[in-house]
Tab-separated table of C-alpha atoms in Angstrom:
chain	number	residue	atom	x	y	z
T	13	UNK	CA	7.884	-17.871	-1.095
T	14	UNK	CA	4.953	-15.985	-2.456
T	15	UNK	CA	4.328	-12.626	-1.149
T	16	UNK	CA	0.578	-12.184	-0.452
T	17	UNK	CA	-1.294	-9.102	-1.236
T	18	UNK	CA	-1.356	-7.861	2.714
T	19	UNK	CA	2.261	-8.198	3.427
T	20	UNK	CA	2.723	-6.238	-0.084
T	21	UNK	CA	0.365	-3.661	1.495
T	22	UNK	CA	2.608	-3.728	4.631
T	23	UNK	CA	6.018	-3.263	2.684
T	24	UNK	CA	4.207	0.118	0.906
T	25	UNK	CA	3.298	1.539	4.291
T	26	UNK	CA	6.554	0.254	6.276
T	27	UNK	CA	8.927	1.294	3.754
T	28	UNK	CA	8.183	4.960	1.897
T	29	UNK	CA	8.122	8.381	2.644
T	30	UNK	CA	4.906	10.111	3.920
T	31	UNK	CA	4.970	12.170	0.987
T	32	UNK	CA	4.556	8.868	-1.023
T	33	UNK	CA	2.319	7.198	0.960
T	34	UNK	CA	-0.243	10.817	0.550
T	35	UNK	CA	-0.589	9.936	-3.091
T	36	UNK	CA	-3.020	6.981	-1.915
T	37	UNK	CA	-1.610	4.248	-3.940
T	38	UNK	CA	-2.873	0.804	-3.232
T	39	UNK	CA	-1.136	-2.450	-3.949
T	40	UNK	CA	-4.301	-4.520	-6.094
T	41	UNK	CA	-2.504	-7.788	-7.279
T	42	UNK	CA	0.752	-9.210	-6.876
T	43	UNK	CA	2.100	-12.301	-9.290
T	44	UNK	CA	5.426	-13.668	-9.425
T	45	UNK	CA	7.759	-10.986	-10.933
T	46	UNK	CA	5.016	-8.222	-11.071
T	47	UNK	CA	2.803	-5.923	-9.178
T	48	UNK	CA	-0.238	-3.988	-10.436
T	49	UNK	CA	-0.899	-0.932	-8.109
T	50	UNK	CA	-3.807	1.642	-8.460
T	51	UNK	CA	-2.889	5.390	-8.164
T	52	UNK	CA	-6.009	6.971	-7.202
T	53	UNK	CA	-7.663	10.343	-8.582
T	54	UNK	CA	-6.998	13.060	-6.664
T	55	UNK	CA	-7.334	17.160	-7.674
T	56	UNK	CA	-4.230	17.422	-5.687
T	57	UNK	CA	-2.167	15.279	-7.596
T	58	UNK	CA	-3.257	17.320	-10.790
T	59	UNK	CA	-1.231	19.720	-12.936
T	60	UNK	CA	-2.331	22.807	-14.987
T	61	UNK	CA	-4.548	21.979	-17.144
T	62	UNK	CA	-6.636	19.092	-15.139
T	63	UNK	CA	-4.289	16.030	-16.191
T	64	UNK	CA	-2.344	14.299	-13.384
T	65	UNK	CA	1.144	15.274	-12.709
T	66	UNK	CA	4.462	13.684	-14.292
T	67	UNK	CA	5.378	13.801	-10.949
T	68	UNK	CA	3.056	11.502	-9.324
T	69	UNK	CA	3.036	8.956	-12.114
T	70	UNK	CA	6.853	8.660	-11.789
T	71	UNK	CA	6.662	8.099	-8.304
T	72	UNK	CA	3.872	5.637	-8.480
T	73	UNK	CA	5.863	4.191	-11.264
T	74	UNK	CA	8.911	3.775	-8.724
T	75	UNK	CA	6.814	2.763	-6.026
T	76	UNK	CA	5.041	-0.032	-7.947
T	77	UNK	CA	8.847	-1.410	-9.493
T	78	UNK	CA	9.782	-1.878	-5.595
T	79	UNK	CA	6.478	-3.897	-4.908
T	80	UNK	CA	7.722	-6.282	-7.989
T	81	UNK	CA	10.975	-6.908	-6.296
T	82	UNK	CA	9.413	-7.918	-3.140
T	83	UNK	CA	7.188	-10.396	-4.795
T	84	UNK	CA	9.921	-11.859	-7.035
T	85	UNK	CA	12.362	-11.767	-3.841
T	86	UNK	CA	9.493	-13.001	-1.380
T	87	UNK	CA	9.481	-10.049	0.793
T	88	UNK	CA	11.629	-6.899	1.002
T	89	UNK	CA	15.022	-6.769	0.256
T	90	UNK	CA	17.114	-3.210	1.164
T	91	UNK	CA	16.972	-1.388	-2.605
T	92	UNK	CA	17.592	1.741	-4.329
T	93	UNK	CA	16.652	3.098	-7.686
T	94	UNK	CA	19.555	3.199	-10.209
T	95	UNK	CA	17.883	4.863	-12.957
T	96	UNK	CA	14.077	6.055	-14.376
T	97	UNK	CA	12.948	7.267	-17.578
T	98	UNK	CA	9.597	7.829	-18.677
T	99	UNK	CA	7.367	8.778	-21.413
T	100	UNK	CA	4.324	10.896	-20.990
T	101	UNK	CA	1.740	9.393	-23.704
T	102	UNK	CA	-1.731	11.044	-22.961
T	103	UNK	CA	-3.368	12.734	-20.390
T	104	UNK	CA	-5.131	11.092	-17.093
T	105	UNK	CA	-8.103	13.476	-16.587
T	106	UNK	CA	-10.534	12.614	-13.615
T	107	UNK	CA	-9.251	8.431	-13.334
T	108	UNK	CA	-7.564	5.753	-11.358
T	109	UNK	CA	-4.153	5.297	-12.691
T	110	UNK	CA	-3.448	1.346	-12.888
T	111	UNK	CA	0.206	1.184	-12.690
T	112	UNK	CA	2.025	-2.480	-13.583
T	113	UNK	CA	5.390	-3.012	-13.190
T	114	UNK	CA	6.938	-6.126	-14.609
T	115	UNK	CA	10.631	-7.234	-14.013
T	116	UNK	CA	12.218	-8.057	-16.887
T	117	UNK	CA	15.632	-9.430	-15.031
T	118	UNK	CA	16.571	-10.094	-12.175
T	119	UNK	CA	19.870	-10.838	-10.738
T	120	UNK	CA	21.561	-11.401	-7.350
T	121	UNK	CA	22.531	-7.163	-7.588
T	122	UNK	CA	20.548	-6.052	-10.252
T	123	UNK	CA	16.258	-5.725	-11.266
T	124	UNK	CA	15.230	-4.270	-14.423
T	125	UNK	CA	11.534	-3.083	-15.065
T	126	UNK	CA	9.127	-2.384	-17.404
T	127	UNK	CA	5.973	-0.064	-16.393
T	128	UNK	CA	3.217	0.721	-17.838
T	129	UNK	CA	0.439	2.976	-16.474
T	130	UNK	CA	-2.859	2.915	-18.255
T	131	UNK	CA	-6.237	5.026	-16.938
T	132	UNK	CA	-8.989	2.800	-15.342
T	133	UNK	CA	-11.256	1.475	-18.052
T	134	UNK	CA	-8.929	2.034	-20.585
T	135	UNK	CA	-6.529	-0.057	-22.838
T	136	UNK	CA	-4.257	2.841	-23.785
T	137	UNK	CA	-1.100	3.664	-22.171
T	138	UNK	CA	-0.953	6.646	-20.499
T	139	UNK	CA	2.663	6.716	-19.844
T	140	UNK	CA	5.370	4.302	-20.016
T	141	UNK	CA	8.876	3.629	-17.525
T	142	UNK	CA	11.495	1.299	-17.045
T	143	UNK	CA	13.883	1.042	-14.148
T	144	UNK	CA	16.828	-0.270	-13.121
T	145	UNK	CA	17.178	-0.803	-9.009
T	146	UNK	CA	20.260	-2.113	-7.427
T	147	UNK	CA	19.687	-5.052	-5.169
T	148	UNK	CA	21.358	-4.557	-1.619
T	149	UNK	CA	20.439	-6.935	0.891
């Protein structure tokens, strides 16, 4: 079953925290095992300095890897984050914040991820995850 692009929208506002759902992210394509979400700009989400926060990048980065488990698994499954690491790699100053998670595995208990988050209009990676979720439903 393909998961289209609306009911990906619906899993991101059925299924996180208010707190997550204020950083404004949008689902903007979903594809097999792999879901591209935009992080908008926002002053709010910004650290000293005027770059955007570790913070909201590793959520988004979370966020997105749950989106790619839905469209591998056809809809929502119950899931929880296992581990995260991530690697800051420039700054996002004043941009959208394309974030694309990719499963690299999946099995009947277990999803692995790659992410990569690059600043609209740009080729360069901003910052880089991967993920491991456990699979519980």
């Amino acid at each position: 079953m393909t998961l289209t692009l609306a009911a990906a929208e619906k899993i991101l506002s059925d299924n996180f925290a208010p707190w997550v759902l204020d950083l404004g992210l949008t689902v903007a394509s979903v594809d097999g095992h792999e879901a591209l979400l935009r992080l908008p700009w926002s002053d709010r989400l910004a650290r000293e300095g005027g770059g955007l926060s570790g913070q909201a990048l590793m959520a988004a980065a979370d966020t997105a890897t749950v989106i790619a488990v839905a469209a591998a698994r056809g809809g929502f499954v119950p899931m929880t984050t296992v581990q995260q690491s991530i690697s800051f790699q420039r700054a996002v100053v004043g941009a959208d914040v394309l974030v694309r998670a990719r499963l690299t595995k999946t099995g009947k208990r277990m999803a692995f991820a790659d992410i990569t988050m690059t600043a609209e209009g740009t080729e360069e990676t901003a910052a880089h995850a991967t993920a491991v979720y456990a699979l519980l439903g």
